[in-house]
Amino acid sequence: MPLDETPGCAAAAATRYPSAPMLGLETVWFQVAGSVCNLACAHCFISCSPSNRTHAMLDLAAVEAHLRDAEGLGVREYYFTGGEPFLNPEILAILDAALRYGPATVLTNGTLITAKRARELRALSDASSYSLDIRLSLDGFDAAGNDAIRGAGTFARILEAIGNLSSAGLNPVITVTEACTEAGDSRGRGRLLERLRALGLERPRLKVMPLLLLGAETDRTRGYAAGETLAGVALEEADAAALQCASGRMVTAEGVFVCPILIDSPEARMGATLAETLRPFPLRHRACHTCHAQGLNCRT
Amino acid sequence: MMGNPYVTQADSQVGEFRRAAFFGGVYSNHLALAAALKLARSLRVDAVFALGDFGAFGPHPDRSVEILRGNGIISIQGNYEEALSQAAGDCRCGYVDPRDNHYARLSFDYTAMKTAAGHKAWMGTLPRNLRMTLGGQRVLCCHGSPRRINEFLWASSTSDAFLRKLLDDYQADLLLCTHTGLHWSRFLPAEGNGGRSARGIINVGALGRPANNGRTEVWFAVVERASGETKVEFVPVAYDHAKLASEMADEGLPPEFRATILTGWWTTCLEILPAKERAAGKF
Ligand code: SF4
Ligand code: SF4
Ligand SMILES: [Fe+2]
């Protein structure tokens, strides 16, 4: 996805866009699985799939080196994503390492969480005084809705993972994107919560996420329209501070990027180490419009 | 201090103490507040501090404010006082879940309606952060965190690295906060020798509602600095919670809130909890 191609020179473009400040590094994301996923969802904003090798996996040694840097910078929390994190053969050791530094959240499609793996995750969680949060994405109330987006048979596999986690005493946060339109209103939410209770989650946790018009999602719905940028927008200090890129960075095998959303934009790579990336970032990308308009952030 | 953006003139300096009591969110629980005050005095503290959120959740908000103002309790703003004194549209609690926000709105509308204008004006005069020394240690009191009035500092999601940075940025040895409703404390590991250092955090808990542990008592903290050691004691406060629940019913407050007071389990505002804190509760 190219940056908004504004005619004219780069200097003129730079003055037209607001910048996100770097207020202090609080949240570090790791793209542990690169762009490899066992699924190939129609709404995936980085078009992950079994064959997408654009981004390589991170290994334990690389993650540990960044964790040490992050500790020195006062980082509060860690997020693990991909692709599908449980395709990384070292994922348990990586989560174990992170949980020695702070709370960890892993974003997964759940399909690789067997009963055994769920018990291993429970053991990791019990061994740390920090929280291990598992975010499991679901895209509908039933197989018809979910599988249309995520692939045949995935609904049943996700439900099985929820059951496995619940049996192990773990309570995942179920994330539903707005592709599941019913999740937007309170009746729909209520139905989904009932469904999760029926699956054995006594205290179901649900979070509805806005969609990013990037990657595969541009074929499913649409890309960003020309007017959807932050060109000429003067950001309020509080709004700028709320952006993920004002307090977070994304570590990939190719270096440190401004945020988890823009890893396919070379301009968004800010350095090789976290310390090198502690500077403001110009919000030229169209996805920045969604972040700003919807207050997209990673809080539970 | 000059040149440090984190240390401002607006921080109120209140002097030197040896042993003090710290009250977290009162949430209009005037019965618990009165009981806690009596208990704190019996524990021979030099001073009593209240770290904000006097209203919300419970009945008759003015009763709590009158106890605070009438007894020389040194107070700072919480997100409630900030919102009420600025006539804001909501409580700025910082929830993200629609159900949590629904209950937050009920509390806020009730409290805003029932709080006297004079009390709201007083809330506007309170400092956001407060500095003191406790047996020579630099103490910083705040509501959520020193940088954000509605930031949630939970035990399981506050890394040591982040805590160290807050203490360094704000030039403090001890950070005291509330806002989450759950009490906890942690001291940073000492450099080198493996023990604990004297620097750390105390979330003093809340007087307004129980700690989501199936007990009906509410909690405050007594902190003492003696012979080079910082001692933190969390004090449970038993009070007439059945009476509070019946006052809440008379005021038309939601049955879910009363259930929390009567059972000690949180029924609302749960989606903001990290995994460990959520797992410890019933709902
Ligand atoms: S949305 Fe998630 S599960 Fe689906 S292809 Fe992308 S990374 Fe994989
Ligand atoms: S996409 Fe969002 S998080 Fe990333 S740089 Fe733009 S505004 Fe910041
Ligand atoms: Fe608060």
JSON list of C-alpha atoms in Angstrom, two decimals, chain A residues 34-125:
[
{"chain": "A", "resi": 34, "resn": "GLY", "atom": "CA", "xyz": [5.99, -12.59, 10.22]},
{"chain": "A", "resi": 35, "resn": "SER", "atom": "CA", "xyz": [3.24, -12.54, 7.60]},
{"chain": "A", "resi": 36, "resn": "VAL", "atom": "CA", "xyz": [2.72, -16.29, 7.70]},
{"chain": "A", "resi": 37, "resn": "CYS", "atom": "CA", "xyz": [-0.70, -17.53, 8.72]},
{"chain": "A", "resi": 38, "resn": "ASN", "atom": "CA", "xyz": [-2.46, -20.87, 8.46]},
{"chain": "A", "resi": 39, "resn": "LEU", "atom": "CA", "xyz": [-5.58, -18.94, 7.38]},
{"chain": "A", "resi": 40, "resn": "ALA", "atom": "CA", "xyz": [-6.04, -16.34, 4.63]},
{"chain": "A", "resi": 41, "resn": "CYS", "atom": "CA", "xyz": [-8.91, -14.15, 5.81]},
{"chain": "A", "resi": 42, "resn": "ALA", "atom": "CA", "xyz": [-10.71, -11.89, 3.39]},
{"chain": "A", "resi": 43, "resn": "HIS", "atom": "CA", "xyz": [-10.36, -8.90, 5.77]},
{"chain": "A", "resi": 44, "resn": "CYS", "atom": "CA", "xyz": [-6.72, -9.36, 6.77]},
{"chain": "A", "resi": 45, "resn": "PHE", "atom": "CA", "xyz": [-5.09, -5.95, 6.59]},
{"chain": "A", "resi": 46, "resn": "ILE", "atom": "CA", "xyz": [-1.64, -7.41, 5.93]},
{"chain": "A", "resi": 47, "resn": "SER", "atom": "CA", "xyz": [-2.90, -10.16, 3.60]},
{"chain": "A", "resi": 48, "resn": "CYS", "atom": "CA", "xyz": [-1.35, -12.93, 5.66]},
{"chain": "A", "resi": 49, "resn": "SER", "atom": "CA", "xyz": [-1.50, -16.46, 4.30]},
{"chain": "A", "resi": 50, "resn": "PRO", "atom": "CA", "xyz": [0.41, -19.75, 4.38]},
{"chain": "A", "resi": 51, "resn": "SER", "atom": "CA", "xyz": [2.48, -18.51, 1.44]},
{"chain": "A", "resi": 52, "resn": "ASN", "atom": "CA", "xyz": [3.02, -14.83, 2.35]},
{"chain": "A", "resi": 53, "resn": "ARG", "atom": "CA", "xyz": [6.74, -14.64, 3.20]},
{"chain": "A", "resi": 54, "resn": "THR", "atom": "CA", "xyz": [7.02, -10.85, 2.96]},
{"chain": "A", "resi": 55, "resn": "HIS", "atom": "CA", "xyz": [7.92, -10.71, 6.62]},
{"chain": "A", "resi": 56, "resn": "ALA", "atom": "CA", "xyz": [10.03, -13.40, 8.28]},
{"chain": "A", "resi": 57, "resn": "MET", "atom": "CA", "xyz": [9.43, -14.79, 11.76]},
{"chain": "A", "resi": 58, "resn": "LEU", "atom": "CA", "xyz": [11.26, -13.41, 14.78]},
{"chain": "A", "resi": 59, "resn": "ASP", "atom": "CA", "xyz": [13.32, -15.86, 16.78]},
{"chain": "A", "resi": 60, "resn": "LEU", "atom": "CA", "xyz": [13.71, -15.99, 20.57]},
{"chain": "A", "resi": 61, "resn": "ALA", "atom": "CA", "xyz": [17.18, -14.42, 20.54]},
{"chain": "A", "resi": 62, "resn": "ALA", "atom": "CA", "xyz": [15.96, -11.41, 18.56]},
{"chain": "A", "resi": 63, "resn": "VAL", "atom": "CA", "xyz": [12.92, -10.97, 20.80]},
{"chain": "A", "resi": 64, "resn": "GLU", "atom": "CA", "xyz": [15.09, -11.16, 23.92]},
{"chain": "A", "resi": 65, "resn": "ALA", "atom": "CA", "xyz": [17.48, -8.50, 22.61]},
{"chain": "A", "resi": 66, "resn": "HIS", "atom": "CA", "xyz": [14.56, -6.12, 22.00]},
{"chain": "A", "resi": 67, "resn": "LEU", "atom": "CA", "xyz": [13.05, -6.97, 25.41]},
{"chain": "A", "resi": 68, "resn": "ARG", "atom": "CA", "xyz": [16.29, -5.91, 27.11]},
{"chain": "A", "resi": 69, "resn": "ASP", "atom": "CA", "xyz": [16.26, -2.62, 25.19]},
{"chain": "A", "resi": 70, "resn": "ALA", "atom": "CA", "xyz": [12.59, -2.13, 25.99]},
{"chain": "A", "resi": 71, "resn": "GLU", "atom": "CA", "xyz": [13.19, -2.60, 29.69]},
{"chain": "A", "resi": 72, "resn": "GLY", "atom": "CA", "xyz": [15.77, 0.19, 29.69]},
{"chain": "A", "resi": 73, "resn": "LEU", "atom": "CA", "xyz": [13.24, 2.45, 27.93]},
{"chain": "A", "resi": 74, "resn": "GLY", "atom": "CA", "xyz": [10.54, 1.89, 30.56]},
{"chain": "A", "resi": 75, "resn": "VAL", "atom": "CA", "xyz": [8.15, -0.17, 28.41]},
{"chain": "A", "resi": 76, "resn": "ARG", "atom": "CA", "xyz": [4.93, -1.14, 30.11]},
{"chain": "A", "resi": 77, "resn": "GLU", "atom": "CA", "xyz": [3.50, -4.00, 28.00]},
{"chain": "A", "resi": 78, "resn": "TYR", "atom": "CA", "xyz": [4.13, -6.37, 25.09]},
{"chain": "A", "resi": 79, "resn": "TYR", "atom": "CA", "xyz": [1.91, -7.59, 22.26]},
{"chain": "A", "resi": 80, "resn": "PHE", "atom": "CA", "xyz": [2.58, -10.57, 19.99]},
{"chain": "A", "resi": 81, "resn": "THR", "atom": "CA", "xyz": [1.05, -10.90, 16.57]},
{"chain": "A", "resi": 82, "resn": "GLY", "atom": "CA", "xyz": [1.68, -12.15, 13.03]},
{"chain": "A", "resi": 83, "resn": "GLY", "atom": "CA", "xyz": [0.37, -13.77, 10.92]},
{"chain": "A", "resi": 84, "resn": "GLU", "atom": "CA", "xyz": [-0.45, -16.50, 13.40]},
{"chain": "A", "resi": 85, "resn": "PRO", "atom": "CA", "xyz": [1.89, -16.42, 16.44]},
{"chain": "A", "resi": 86, "resn": "PHE", "atom": "CA", "xyz": [1.42, -20.12, 17.22]},
{"chain": "A", "resi": 87, "resn": "LEU", "atom": "CA", "xyz": [3.12, -21.02, 13.94]},
{"chain": "A", "resi": 88, "resn": "ASN", "atom": "CA", "xyz": [6.36, -19.75, 15.48]},
{"chain": "A", "resi": 89, "resn": "PRO", "atom": "CA", "xyz": [8.08, -22.85, 16.89]},
{"chain": "A", "resi": 90, "resn": "GLU", "atom": "CA", "xyz": [9.55, -20.80, 19.78]},
{"chain": "A", "resi": 91, "resn": "ILE", "atom": "CA", "xyz": [6.34, -19.01, 20.73]},
{"chain": "A", "resi": 92, "resn": "LEU", "atom": "CA", "xyz": [6.06, -20.47, 24.24]},
{"chain": "A", "resi": 93, "resn": "ALA", "atom": "CA", "xyz": [9.66, -19.60, 25.08]},
{"chain": "A", "resi": 94, "resn": "ILE", "atom": "CA", "xyz": [9.10, -16.12, 23.64]},
{"chain": "A", "resi": 95, "resn": "LEU", "atom": "CA", "xyz": [6.00, -15.52, 25.77]},
{"chain": "A", "resi": 96, "resn": "ASP", "atom": "CA", "xyz": [7.81, -16.90, 28.80]},
{"chain": "A", "resi": 97, "resn": "ALA", "atom": "CA", "xyz": [10.66, -14.44, 28.20]},
{"chain": "A", "resi": 98, "resn": "ALA", "atom": "CA", "xyz": [8.29, -11.50, 27.77]},
{"chain": "A", "resi": 99, "resn": "LEU", "atom": "CA", "xyz": [6.39, -12.34, 30.94]},
{"chain": "A", "resi": 100, "resn": "ARG", "atom": "CA", "xyz": [9.60, -11.80, 32.90]},
{"chain": "A", "resi": 101, "resn": "TYR", "atom": "CA", "xyz": [9.58, -8.15, 31.73]},
{"chain": "A", "resi": 102, "resn": "GLY", "atom": "CA", "xyz": [5.92, -7.24, 31.80]},
{"chain": "A", "resi": 103, "resn": "PRO", "atom": "CA", "xyz": [2.38, -8.17, 30.80]},
{"chain": "A", "resi": 104, "resn": "ALA", "atom": "CA", "xyz": [1.99, -9.93, 27.45]},
{"chain": "A", "resi": 105, "resn": "THR", "atom": "CA", "xyz": [-0.93, -10.18, 25.05]},
{"chain": "A", "resi": 106, "resn": "VAL", "atom": "CA", "xyz": [-0.97, -12.59, 22.15]},
{"chain": "A", "resi": 107, "resn": "LEU", "atom": "CA", "xyz": [-3.30, -12.07, 19.17]},
{"chain": "A", "resi": 108, "resn": "THR", "atom": "CA", "xyz": [-4.26, -15.37, 17.62]},
{"chain": "A", "resi": 109, "resn": "ASN", "atom": "CA", "xyz": [-6.85, -16.96, 15.38]},
{"chain": "A", "resi": 110, "resn": "GLY", "atom": "CA", "xyz": [-6.94, -19.80, 17.90]},
{"chain": "A", "resi": 111, "resn": "THR", "atom": "CA", "xyz": [-6.97, -22.63, 15.39]},
{"chain": "A", "resi": 112, "resn": "LEU", "atom": "CA", "xyz": [-3.64, -24.00, 16.66]},
{"chain": "A", "resi": 113, "resn": "ILE", "atom": "CA", "xyz": [-4.58, -23.92, 20.35]},
{"chain": "A", "resi": 114, "resn": "THR", "atom": "CA", "xyz": [-4.94, -27.57, 21.22]},
{"chain": "A", "resi": 115, "resn": "ALA", "atom": "CA", "xyz": [-5.88, -28.77, 24.71]},
{"chain": "A", "resi": 116, "resn": "LYS", "atom": "CA", "xyz": [-2.18, -29.38, 25.42]},
{"chain": "A", "resi": 117, "resn": "ARG", "atom": "CA", "xyz": [-1.14, -25.94, 24.22]},
{"chain": "A", "resi": 118, "resn": "ALA", "atom": "CA", "xyz": [-3.87, -24.33, 26.33]},
{"chain": "A", "resi": 119, "resn": "ARG", "atom": "CA", "xyz": [-2.48, -26.08, 29.42]},
{"chain": "A", "resi": 120, "resn": "GLU", "atom": "CA", "xyz": [1.04, -24.90, 28.54]},
{"chain": "A", "resi": 121, "resn": "LEU", "atom": "CA", "xyz": [-0.23, -21.34, 28.27]},
{"chain": "A", "resi": 122, "resn": "ARG", "atom": "CA", "xyz": [-1.93, -21.68, 31.63]},
{"chain": "A", "resi": 123, "resn": "ALA", "atom": "CA", "xyz": [1.39, -22.79, 33.15]},
{"chain": "A", "resi": 124, "resn": "LEU", "atom": "CA", "xyz": [3.14, -19.74, 31.66]},
{"chain": "A", "resi": 125, "resn": "SER", "atom": "CA", "xyz": [0.46, -17.48, 33.03]}
]
